[in-house]
Amino acid sequence: MSLNLRELSQRTQGLAPGHRACAGCGFPVVVRLLFAVARRPLVVVNATGCMEVVTTLYPYSTWPVPYLHSAFENAAATASGVEAAVKALRRRGQLDTHPKVVAIGGDGGTYDIGLQSLSGALERGHDFLYVCYNNEAYMNTGIQRSSATPRGARTTTSPVGRVQRGKPQPRKDLTEIVAAHGVPYAAQASISHWADLARKLEKGLAVVGPAFVNVLTPCQPGWDYPPERLVEVARLAVESRYWPLYEVEEGRTRITYLPREPVPVRAFLEAQGRFRHLLTDEEAVAEIQRWVDVHWERLRNKAGTGQ
Amino acid sequence: MTAPRRMGLTGNEAVALAWKQLRPHVVAAYPITPATQIVERFSEYVAQGEVDTEFVPAESEHSALSACVGAAAAGARVLTATASQGLALMHEVLYIASGLRLPIVMNVANRALSAPINIHGDHSDTMGSRDAGWVQIYARNVQDAYDRTLLAVWVAERARLPVMVCLDGFTLTHSLEPVEVYPDEAVREFVGEAPPDGYTLLGGEPITVGPLALPDSYMEFRRALAAAMERVPRVLEEGVRAFRQQFGRKLPALVEARGTEDADVALVIMGSYADSAEQAALRGRVRGQRAGLVRVVTFRPFPAAALRETLAGARDVVVLERADTLSGLGGPLGVEVRAALYGLPQAPRVTDVIFGLGGRELRDAELDALLQGELPGGVVYLGVEGAHVLEPA
């Protein structure tokens, strides 16, 4: 890892002050690290969502780089057009620089409505990095369930009622779906492990071809935690193995952070309000723990040595 | 001015050839009948190294147009093609392309919409996109489809608006016609190497494209878009002048009128059936009926002033169109022609004839019978089993 904390503190380029993200929102961490590790000019393509809404309220913009927002489900397709233009213009000597295209979308725009667009762009092999800031629900529209929402979580479309206790289905494994495209680089990261995240963003920017980083990015109103506990909640997701940090590079899976003494998933659940209704239901908590354990074992098997 | 070369080309082949000559930076497209051959033929040009375009074979029309938006925002010259369901799937992105003022040019091989599914020609697809902020131009024949595709790039890049060049599915896309093809250098000279102005994401400076605009600013954006559309007739007039200077061919910009000066009955039509309608008007003349024809070349922006001027003297206007609004008011062209004529002293009676949906042929005898009888006004569905007349609501 080339970037240490001192160096990071000196890299001041980030979103300009005045953006309207909530206190305790995770995605500004992702963007700041992205800018910190970028060695080439960036062009950012953003899906509709919280990030777009809080950073581009006309006539203001907090983006220090060229930025394009088109629609909700098409960030990857739009990015492939920008990348194609970069190639064609450079080929004809009409562009001297070589900007890297970065698409950023939330889990709604990536796991759900944008999955086809993402899959198409990955398969076509465009040279771009896709960053999913994954807060596990449609937060911009007011906390509706997505396919990234974990089993049991309370959202406004998976409410807690007499016959249904939060979301009945487990989340889908998008990182593995992306890796199955055979892309050069796919990774899972968390805002709590900033050096790991920075290294993954750096790798994703460096590879030629499609790269994907799925970043767990807690949402204060959606997950319901005190704003100052943002990083702590994300860290519990990793330490409980609920959100493993790993990467798939040229088909090889490697776990990039092994929790020394994994905490029970209950600790992660207890840190947030969206699972509050489950905490008295031992069986429901045990079921989530089993899901975590099964998926962790599966990942370890894939990674071979586990490291 | 080098002499053009005469070639036998289908509509799709002529469009693909125009694309090659226009040398776009990026083509992003998805196959759909009856537009597929445009993309097929263009892929061959790319594979043979005859054009150095970055071809993005998208996984859907929605993504194809999204990629066009990205490429055009990066300052590239961008072309695409689609039809029918494909255009319907693009619907969301059409508004984004015009709202971001991106000069994308799209050929649409006009085709009916499902259900029931039908691959043949009518104008339901592009009529569904008529208020999306795209200039819409309808070709009369293969030569016209070729010419208008070249012209569209000139117009789009100067009006800073996206342009659809529509050619009727099968009747033009798959019909072989003689086409005068201009030399590559002449086309290059006409359109230049890249869009002459506009913004780019690749200039190095921060630029935010596609921001959130709330009630304090949104209306100004939309009014500016409307103003851009209002300027299009002027840009088109300049464009056809430049076109004539470059290629020696005179193209009508907004409407094309034949025999309307003294007409009692004026037919109004768009697209390839203008030939049939013109023949019907000529047959009317032979019968002693003073008939004329107006072809609407540019449907967006709507040429209301030109139509008022051309149609004011007629007793009857017969709109012939291949789409329906399903509103009880007839087809979209009929509705807008009526709107254009509204308020004229002694405004002509308008009969809106809907024909040719899903590729149904227009029969001369049926059209002649309609024109020979007392024109009913209102809406007529021509050539339908159990055809009937609707009164305007």
XYZ file of C-alpha atoms in Angstrom:
700
model
C 0.000 0.000 0.000
C 1.527 3.243 -1.127
C -0.717 5.588 0.820
C -0.293 6.116 4.556
C -2.445 8.149 6.874
C -0.085 11.123 6.872
C -0.045 11.282 3.110
C -3.788 10.908 3.000
C -4.259 13.839 5.370
C -2.236 16.002 3.008
C -4.313 15.181 -0.039
C -7.000 17.747 0.300
C -8.961 17.156 -2.868
C -12.410 15.920 -1.993
C -15.966 17.029 -2.424
C -16.170 20.777 -1.924
C -17.713 21.809 1.374
C -21.413 22.513 1.408
C -22.726 19.250 0.035
C -25.914 18.099 1.664
C -25.077 14.547 2.724
C -26.506 13.617 6.144
C -24.306 13.665 9.228
C -22.999 10.124 9.562
C -23.277 9.336 5.831
C -20.672 6.952 4.472
C -20.217 7.838 0.826
C -18.110 11.014 1.198
C -15.408 8.724 2.632
C -15.462 6.695 -0.584
C -15.212 9.719 -2.854
C -12.429 11.293 -0.814
C -10.354 8.111 -0.959
C -11.058 7.786 -4.667
C -9.648 11.237 -5.298
C -6.729 10.543 -2.954
C -5.526 7.501 -4.888
C -6.311 8.668 -8.451
C -3.194 9.252 -10.538
C -5.025 10.151 -13.745
C -7.663 12.757 -14.469
C -11.050 11.304 -13.614
C -14.438 11.620 -15.241
C -17.203 10.617 -12.849
C -20.505 9.211 -14.092
C -23.081 9.051 -11.332
C -26.348 7.138 -11.148
C -29.382 8.910 -9.756
C -29.412 8.594 -5.985
C -28.416 10.252 -2.729
C -24.914 11.072 -3.918
C -26.149 12.797 -7.051
C -28.897 14.661 -5.234
C -26.774 16.037 -2.396
C -23.764 17.038 -4.512
C -25.252 18.716 -7.606
C -28.078 21.006 -6.534
C -28.086 23.630 -9.285
C -26.441 26.155 -9.446
C -23.923 24.505 -7.097
C -21.729 21.488 -7.529
C -19.308 19.941 -5.075
C -17.460 17.941 -7.753
C -13.870 19.042 -8.442
C -13.728 16.802 -11.531
C -15.834 16.493 -14.705
C -19.090 14.850 -13.704
C -22.085 13.470 -15.604
C -25.412 12.322 -14.274
C -27.842 10.762 -16.750
C -30.412 8.454 -15.118
C -30.842 5.818 -12.433
C -30.206 2.510 -14.200
C -27.649 3.502 -16.789
C -24.464 4.703 -15.070
C -22.430 1.826 -16.507
C -23.851 2.265 -20.017
C -23.290 6.019 -19.860
C -19.739 5.428 -18.628
C -19.124 3.060 -21.548
C -20.066 5.878 -23.913
C -17.642 8.297 -22.236
C -14.919 5.654 -22.380
C -15.640 4.934 -26.055
C -15.364 8.662 -26.773
C -12.016 8.842 -24.950
C -10.720 5.972 -27.107
C -12.002 7.396 -30.391
C -10.826 10.942 -29.710
C -7.374 9.757 -28.634
C -7.077 7.516 -31.696
C -7.682 10.517 -33.925
C -5.279 12.752 -32.033
C -8.141 14.935 -30.805
C -7.453 14.309 -27.099
C -4.043 14.499 -25.429
C -5.023 13.460 -21.913
C -6.117 9.979 -20.884
C -8.894 10.341 -18.323
C -10.134 7.320 -16.397
C -13.890 6.878 -16.264
C -15.397 6.042 -12.873
C -19.061 5.165 -12.543
C -20.598 5.456 -9.092
C -23.998 4.144 -8.095
C -25.831 3.092 -4.989
C -27.047 -0.461 -4.465
C -30.456 0.320 -5.967
C -28.850 1.614 -9.161
C -26.342 -1.249 -9.213
C -27.829 -4.450 -7.726
C -31.331 -3.843 -9.066
C -32.351 -1.445 -11.820
C -28.827 -0.972 -13.189
C -27.725 -4.627 -13.176
C -28.300 -5.170 -16.897
C -26.462 -2.000 -17.812
C -23.579 -2.977 -15.511
C -23.436 -6.514 -16.888
C -23.373 -5.236 -20.475
C -20.551 -2.800 -19.781
C -18.525 -5.450 -17.924
C -18.965 -7.973 -20.736
C -17.962 -5.438 -23.385
C -14.765 -4.858 -21.467
C -14.780 -1.080 -21.195
C -11.836 0.420 -19.353
C -13.625 1.842 -16.333
C -14.044 1.461 -12.594
C -17.516 0.958 -11.175
C -17.904 1.818 -7.500
C -21.065 0.719 -5.756
C -21.682 2.653 -2.552
C -23.817 0.018 -0.970
C -26.064 1.162 1.859
C -28.328 -1.843 1.448
C -31.579 -0.125 0.464
C -33.138 2.672 -1.600
C -32.203 5.431 0.803
C -32.750 8.421 -1.485
C -36.453 7.667 -1.827
C -36.826 6.966 1.880
C -35.478 3.506 2.784
C -37.114 0.911 0.555
C -35.774 -2.629 0.286
C -33.419 -3.538 -2.550
C -31.816 -6.858 -3.463
C -28.853 -5.697 -1.368
C -31.014 -5.438 1.759
C -30.204 -8.254 4.195
C -32.762 -10.682 5.559
C -34.640 -9.314 8.514
C -33.886 -5.631 7.923
C -36.734 -3.223 8.401
C -37.338 -0.898 5.465
C -40.440 1.013 4.430
C -41.293 -1.701 1.885
C -40.232 -4.572 4.123
C -41.843 -3.309 7.296
C -42.245 -5.094 10.571
C -45.828 -6.217 10.974
C -47.804 -8.987 12.569
C -47.090 -11.517 9.812
C -43.838 -10.222 8.316
C -40.731 -9.248 10.299
C -38.632 -7.126 7.963
C -37.233 -8.399 4.656
C -37.939 -12.128 4.181
C -35.173 -12.759 1.621
C -31.397 -12.639 2.095
C -29.332 -10.175 0.069
C -27.930 -11.196 -3.281
C -24.219 -11.564 -3.821
C -23.428 -8.947 -6.425
C -19.661 -9.086 -6.003
C -19.714 -12.752 -7.058
C -22.058 -11.964 -9.950
C -19.620 -9.326 -11.154
C -16.647 -11.648 -10.665
C -18.456 -14.291 -12.738
C -18.137 -11.925 -15.718
C -14.424 -12.676 -15.639
C -13.471 -9.047 -15.180
C -9.849 -8.254 -14.275
C -10.755 -6.911 -10.840
C -13.713 -7.190 -8.455
C -13.582 -6.424 -4.755
C -15.623 -5.935 -1.651
C -14.607 -3.186 0.769
C -15.898 -1.143 3.682
C -15.502 2.499 4.635
C -14.293 1.336 8.076
C -11.112 -0.200 6.630
C -9.858 2.836 4.791
C -6.416 1.543 3.799
C -7.948 -1.631 2.359
C -10.576 0.423 0.548
C -7.976 2.863 -0.795
C -5.830 0.004 -2.088
C -8.828 -1.567 -3.833
C -9.822 1.709 -5.451
C -6.227 2.167 -6.526
C -6.136 -1.316 -8.062
C -9.485 -0.780 -9.731
C -8.237 2.452 -11.294
C -4.984 0.839 -12.402
C -6.278 -2.211 -14.258
C -7.056 -1.894 -17.937
C -10.613 -3.066 -18.423
C -13.620 -3.224 -16.167
C -13.108 -3.122 -12.400
C -15.698 -3.178 -9.660
C -15.521 -2.252 -5.990
C -18.543 -2.892 -3.783
C -18.189 -0.673 -0.721
C -20.327 -1.137 2.359
C -21.404 2.430 3.114
C -23.768 2.725 6.069
C -26.696 5.125 5.908
C -27.554 6.920 9.120
C -31.316 7.349 8.632
C -31.671 3.987 6.865
C -29.716 1.887 9.339
C -30.618 4.002 12.325
C -27.425 4.589 14.325
C -26.032 7.676 16.031
C -24.173 9.702 13.329
C -20.867 9.501 15.204
C -20.974 5.681 15.061
C -20.770 5.486 11.253
C -17.326 3.915 11.130
C -17.992 1.672 14.104
C -21.122 0.174 12.521
C -19.246 -0.503 9.285
C -16.390 -2.061 11.266
C -18.782 -4.410 13.083
C -20.067 -5.579 9.682
C -16.532 -6.608 8.793
C -15.474 -7.966 12.213
C -18.604 -10.137 12.349
C -17.863 -11.477 8.836
C -21.243 -10.133 7.786
C -19.363 -8.149 5.103
C -16.103 -9.904 4.250
C -13.333 -7.867 2.670
C -11.936 -9.687 -0.336
C -10.923 -9.279 -3.912
C -11.093 -11.372 -7.067
C -8.138 -10.623 -9.270
C -7.897 -12.414 -12.606
C -10.170 -15.112 -11.177
C -8.225 -15.634 -7.930
C -10.143 -14.906 -4.753
C -8.213 -13.476 -1.819
C -9.585 -12.446 1.549
C -7.872 -9.137 2.273
C -8.784 -8.872 5.942
C -9.220 -11.757 8.357
C -11.029 -10.752 11.565
C -8.747 -12.040 14.382
C -11.519 -12.668 16.825
C -14.767 -12.500 14.888
C -17.600 -10.912 16.838
C -21.073 -12.495 16.760
C -23.347 -10.970 14.147
C -25.616 -9.926 17.008
C -23.125 -7.152 17.823
C -23.561 -5.767 14.303
C -27.349 -6.099 14.478
C -27.549 -4.437 17.870
C -25.663 -1.376 16.679
C -28.564 -0.372 14.412
C -32.265 0.272 14.663
C -33.218 -1.553 11.472
C -32.823 -4.942 13.200
C -34.256 -3.898 16.572
C -37.363 -6.087 16.167
C -35.172 -9.181 15.695
C -33.063 -8.902 18.797
C -35.593 -10.592 21.072
C -36.036 -13.403 18.529
C -33.123 -15.736 19.240
C -33.976 -18.009 16.325
C -34.001 -15.122 13.829
C -30.600 -13.929 15.046
C -29.292 -17.493 14.931
C -30.521 -17.851 11.375
C -28.629 -14.709 10.324
C -25.549 -16.028 12.107
C -25.842 -19.332 10.189
C -26.171 -17.433 6.924
C -23.040 -15.443 7.771
C -21.112 -18.595 8.729
C -22.134 -20.506 5.603
C -21.140 -17.644 3.340
C -17.878 -17.085 5.163
C -16.962 -20.763 4.769
C -17.881 -20.643 1.113
C -15.643 -17.626 0.634
C -12.773 -19.266 2.531
C -13.045 -22.327 0.328
C -12.935 -20.157 -2.735
C -9.922 -18.324 -1.400
C -8.146 -21.632 -0.716
C -5.848 -20.814 2.178
C -8.340 -18.371 3.516
C -5.948 -15.472 3.164
C -17.887 19.780 -56.298
C -17.101 16.201 -57.362
C -19.781 14.272 -59.193
C -21.862 11.912 -57.076
C -21.752 8.187 -57.727
C -24.984 6.402 -58.586
C -25.506 3.228 -56.547
C -28.335 0.809 -55.907
C -28.926 0.817 -52.156
C -31.637 -0.127 -49.708
C -32.619 2.481 -47.158
C -30.630 0.743 -44.452
C -27.566 0.412 -46.681
C -27.787 4.076 -47.635
C -27.939 5.097 -43.969
C -24.978 2.866 -43.076
C -23.004 4.394 -45.935
C -23.923 7.891 -44.750
C -22.688 6.911 -41.280
C -19.363 5.745 -42.670
C -18.953 9.007 -44.542
C -19.894 11.029 -41.447
C -17.114 9.200 -39.554
C -18.688 9.321 -36.094
C -16.422 8.881 -33.090
C -18.904 6.565 -31.438
C -21.815 4.426 -32.594
C -23.733 2.672 -29.822
C -26.626 0.562 -31.006
C -28.714 -2.552 -30.558
C -30.255 -4.629 -33.347
C -33.978 -4.484 -34.051
C -36.044 -5.164 -37.139
C -36.280 -3.300 -39.495
C -33.237 -1.184 -38.532
C -30.840 -4.074 -37.945
C -29.018 -3.881 -41.254
C -27.850 -0.338 -40.545
C -25.844 -1.614 -37.597
C -24.837 -4.849 -39.382
C -23.493 -3.013 -42.380
C -21.762 -0.431 -40.217
C -20.139 -3.211 -38.123
C -18.694 -4.549 -41.366
C -17.191 -1.153 -42.155
C -15.634 -1.148 -38.685
C -14.393 -4.742 -38.991
C -12.827 -3.987 -42.378
C -11.123 -0.880 -41.032
C -13.062 1.328 -43.423
C -14.071 3.611 -40.574
C -12.296 4.164 -37.240
C -15.418 4.515 -35.118
C -15.621 3.100 -31.597
C -18.583 0.759 -31.942
C -20.440 -0.053 -28.707
C -22.719 -3.055 -29.274
C -24.948 -2.349 -26.302
C -27.034 -4.958 -24.465
C -30.272 -2.964 -24.935
C -31.583 0.135 -26.633
C -31.779 1.865 -23.269
C -28.070 1.305 -22.781
C -27.317 2.136 -26.419
C -28.793 5.594 -26.085
C -27.250 5.977 -22.619
C -23.832 5.284 -24.131
C -24.620 7.853 -26.828
C -25.369 10.374 -24.069
C -22.029 9.656 -22.390
C -20.085 9.869 -25.638
C -21.811 13.045 -26.820
C -21.249 14.684 -23.425
C -17.583 13.864 -23.941
C -17.657 15.919 -27.139
C -17.845 13.049 -29.631
C -19.898 12.797 -32.803
C -22.419 10.078 -32.064
C -24.896 8.097 -34.167
C -27.381 5.339 -33.426
C -30.390 3.608 -34.951
C -33.457 1.808 -33.687
C -37.151 1.109 -34.304
C -40.425 0.463 -32.552
C -39.982 -1.311 -29.197
C -36.369 -0.200 -29.167
C -37.353 3.449 -29.395
C -39.977 2.843 -26.721
C -37.311 1.358 -24.450
C -35.135 4.433 -25.070
C -37.964 6.745 -24.090
C -36.508 7.824 -20.750
C -33.120 8.611 -22.228
C -34.567 10.567 -25.171
C -35.532 13.343 -22.773
C -32.089 13.279 -21.156
C -30.353 13.594 -24.539
C -32.350 16.701 -25.434
C -32.302 18.108 -21.895
C -28.501 17.901 -21.882
C -28.503 19.481 -25.378
C -26.563 16.635 -26.966
C -26.369 16.548 -30.782
C -27.001 12.812 -31.173
C -28.364 11.696 -34.535
C -30.594 8.625 -34.626
C -32.090 6.877 -37.612
C -35.441 5.330 -36.819
C -36.789 2.607 -39.093
C -40.452 3.328 -38.420
C -42.326 0.266 -37.208
C -45.567 -0.515 -35.401
C -45.681 -0.988 -31.635
C -46.828 -4.100 -29.763
C -49.335 -5.546 -28.928
C -50.007 -7.419 -31.086
C -46.392 -7.618 -32.134
C -45.802 -6.501 -35.706
C -42.523 -5.758 -37.437
C -43.928 -3.689 -40.307
C -44.081 -0.007 -40.925
C -46.112 2.742 -39.347
C -45.323 5.886 -37.372
C -46.576 4.836 -33.937
C -43.021 4.562 -32.597
C -41.732 8.049 -33.421
C -45.104 9.651 -32.741
C -44.749 8.334 -29.199
C -41.511 10.316 -28.945
C -42.813 13.483 -30.504
C -42.582 15.610 -27.373
C -39.161 14.375 -26.231
C -37.283 17.428 -27.491
C -35.832 15.767 -30.582
C -36.004 17.248 -34.044
C -37.935 14.768 -36.207
C -37.382 14.506 -39.937
C -39.238 11.995 -42.157
C -37.639 10.697 -45.344
C -39.583 10.303 -48.577
C -37.333 7.810 -50.337
C -33.908 6.213 -50.005
C -32.095 9.207 -51.488
C -33.906 11.411 -49.016
C -32.975 9.096 -46.119
C -29.318 9.339 -47.159
C -29.410 13.109 -47.670
C -31.308 13.784 -44.458
C -28.911 11.687 -42.400
C -26.014 13.841 -43.609
C -28.023 17.016 -43.060
C -29.125 15.892 -39.582
C -25.571 15.890 -38.247
C -25.028 19.436 -39.522
C -28.287 20.580 -37.935
C -27.893 18.689 -34.637
C -24.414 20.038 -34.011
C -25.471 23.615 -34.703
C -28.854 23.577 -32.992
C -27.326 21.570 -30.105
C -30.327 19.273 -30.185
C -30.690 15.576 -30.982
C -32.256 14.697 -34.326
C -34.230 11.650 -35.476
C -34.185 10.833 -39.154
C -37.141 8.529 -39.739
C -37.454 6.154 -42.655
C -40.427 3.886 -43.131
C -39.814 0.284 -42.098
C -39.492 -2.039 -45.109
C -40.925 0.397 -47.667
C -37.654 2.340 -47.356
C -35.360 0.292 -45.138
C -35.529 -2.779 -47.367
C -36.279 -1.261 -50.776
C -33.498 -1.010 -53.311
C -33.441 2.370 -55.034
C -30.903 4.269 -57.071
C -29.043 6.707 -54.814
C -26.588 9.449 -55.723
C -23.789 9.045 -53.232
C -21.493 11.994 -52.653
C -17.725 11.643 -52.397
C -16.369 11.024 -48.882
C -14.356 14.258 -48.997
C -17.467 16.270 -49.805
C -19.269 14.822 -46.788
C -16.216 15.469 -44.618
C -16.121 19.037 -45.835
C -19.824 19.474 -45.124
C -19.825 18.239 -41.514
C -16.184 18.700 -40.468
C -14.253 16.349 -38.197
C -16.139 16.897 -34.947
C -18.986 18.918 -33.483
C -18.010 22.573 -33.983
C -18.947 23.649 -30.457
C -20.579 22.523 -27.241
C -19.286 21.334 -23.911
C -17.074 18.359 -23.138
C -16.351 16.272 -20.078
C -12.813 15.813 -21.351
C -11.574 19.401 -21.364
C -9.752 18.994 -18.050
C -11.862 21.552 -16.219
C -14.470 20.468 -13.692
C -17.911 20.589 -15.265
C -21.087 19.167 -13.759
C -23.506 17.881 -16.380
C -26.979 16.736 -15.456
C -27.429 18.408 -12.066
C -30.485 18.421 -9.863
C -32.664 21.424 -10.729
C -35.498 22.187 -8.352
C -38.511 24.477 -8.831
C -36.293 27.578 -8.644
C -34.420 26.676 -11.845
C -36.092 23.777 -13.697
C -38.494 25.926 -15.709
C -35.654 28.070 -17.035
C -33.905 24.938 -18.328
C -37.060 23.764 -20.043
C -37.814 27.195 -21.497
C -34.280 27.336 -22.888
C -34.875 23.945 -24.496
C -38.097 25.204 -26.063
C -36.207 28.245 -27.355
C -33.590 25.978 -28.898
C -36.363 24.116 -30.688
C -37.843 27.429 -31.871
C -34.513 28.225 -33.524
C -34.438 24.949 -35.458
C -36.353 26.135 -38.560
C -33.691 28.793 -39.079
C -30.891 26.285 -38.563
C -32.610 23.897 -40.983
C -32.916 26.616 -43.616
C -29.205 27.368 -43.233
C -28.504 23.651 -43.343
C -30.336 23.016 -46.602
C -28.574 26.055 -48.128
C -25.189 24.684 -47.078
C -26.269 21.252 -48.318
C -27.204 22.619 -51.735
C -23.927 24.490 -51.925
C -21.963 21.364 -50.994
C -23.817 18.678 -52.890
C -25.931 20.529 -55.448
C -29.212 19.091 -54.198
C -32.078 21.274 -53.053
C -33.890 19.828 -50.052
C -37.106 21.229 -48.634
C -36.499 22.145 -44.986
C -39.914 21.988 -43.334
C -42.616 21.083 -45.849
C -42.706 20.125 -49.506
C -45.761 21.281 -51.473
C -46.968 20.169 -54.921
C -49.950 21.700 -56.651
C -51.354 23.376 -53.568
C -51.543 26.915 -55.001
C -55.018 26.422 -56.420
C -56.011 23.243 -54.566
C -59.525 22.672 -53.262
C -58.388 19.441 -51.673
C -54.937 19.331 -50.089
C -53.473 16.019 -48.926
C -51.038 16.144 -46.005
C -48.677 13.241 -45.415
C -45.301 12.236 -43.979
C -42.811 9.643 -45.130
C -42.626 7.255 -48.028
C -46.324 7.200 -48.911
C -45.940 10.749 -50.197
C -45.390 9.175 -53.631
C -48.724 7.337 -53.465
C -50.460 10.464 -52.203
C -48.953 12.557 -54.953
C -50.202 10.059 -57.529
C -53.663 10.225 -55.971
C -53.604 14.015 -56.243
C -52.564 13.750 -59.888
C -55.370 11.292 -60.568
C -57.688 13.791 -58.932
C -56.428 16.472 -61.311
C -57.173 14.140 -64.243
C -60.722 13.753 -62.912
C -61.036 17.513 -62.727
C -60.522 17.765 -58.956
C -58.092 20.466 -57.944
C -55.961 18.391 -55.621
C -52.510 19.065 -54.167
C -50.066 17.543 -51.745
C -48.124 18.782 -48.755
C -45.453 16.531 -47.332
C -44.474 17.331 -43.781
C -40.698 16.834 -43.849
C -39.949 18.119 -40.372
C -42.549 17.141 -37.813
C -40.607 18.529 -34.845
C -40.574 21.424 -34.534
C -44.041 21.416 -36.059
C -44.163 23.576 -39.220
C -47.433 25.279 -38.254
C -46.749 28.567 -40.056
C -45.717 26.823 -43.282
C -48.824 24.623 -43.150
C -51.147 27.566 -42.477
C -49.674 29.366 -45.433
C -49.891 26.358 -47.741
C -53.312 25.115 -46.687
C -55.207 28.358 -46.063
C -56.864 28.419 -49.499
C -58.058 24.819 -49.551
C -61.661 23.806 -48.927
C -60.673 20.398 -47.646
C -57.540 19.121 -46.008
C -57.063 15.360 -45.968
C -54.427 14.271 -43.490
C -53.066 10.817 -44.283
C -51.198 9.297 -41.386
C -49.876 6.029 -40.025
C -50.441 6.506 -36.298
C -53.265 6.997 -33.850
C -53.381 8.919 -30.584
C -56.161 6.636 -29.261
C -57.582 9.780 -27.713
C -60.744 9.895 -29.797
C -59.230 12.825 -31.701
C -57.585 10.778 -34.455
C -53.911 10.677 -35.316
C -51.237 13.053 -34.038
C -50.649 14.712 -37.403
C -54.371 15.384 -37.809
C -54.604 16.869 -34.333
C -51.685 19.183 -34.974
C -52.790 20.199 -38.470
C -56.172 21.155 -36.983
C -54.371 23.127 -34.285
C -52.271 24.901 -36.909
C -55.364 25.874 -38.909
C -57.413 26.935 -35.910
C -58.472 30.562 -36.051
C -58.003 30.958 -39.810
C -60.977 32.709 -41.391
C -62.787 29.993 -43.360
C -60.411 27.341 -42.142
C -60.453 24.218 -44.313
C -62.443 21.208 -43.189
C -59.985 18.556 -41.994
C -60.531 14.854 -42.582
C -57.999 12.787 -40.694
C -57.352 9.490 -42.461
C -55.545 6.836 -40.489
C -54.090 4.198 -42.800
C -51.264 1.713 -43.082
C -50.960 0.641 -39.452
C -48.617 -2.303 -39.026
C -47.652 -2.259 -42.691
C -51.207 -2.429 -44.132
C -50.993 -1.318 -47.765
C -52.631 1.895 -48.923
C -54.842 0.951 -51.883
C -55.208 3.527 -54.639
C -58.861 2.604 -55.184
C -59.727 3.162 -51.522
C -58.006 6.521 -51.439
C -59.602 7.581 -54.733
C -63.058 6.566 -53.525
C -62.551 8.675 -50.403
C -61.387 11.702 -52.381
C -64.192 11.405 -54.935
C -66.953 11.332 -52.377
C -68.079 14.062 -50.009
C -65.241 14.329 -47.500
C -66.677 13.584 -44.094
C -64.378 15.599 -41.798
C -63.577 13.873 -38.538
C -61.504 10.721 -38.445
C -61.521 7.906 -40.979
C -59.810 4.559 -40.602
C -58.981 3.586 -44.166
C -58.753 -0.013 -45.280
C -60.079 -1.557 -42.077
C -62.662 -4.302 -42.113
C -65.713 -2.617 -40.689
C -64.166 0.854 -41.153
C -66.117 3.655 -39.619
C -66.013 7.381 -39.119
C -65.454 8.977 -35.725
C -66.763 12.415 -34.950
C -64.284 14.713 -33.238
C -64.895 14.794 -29.491
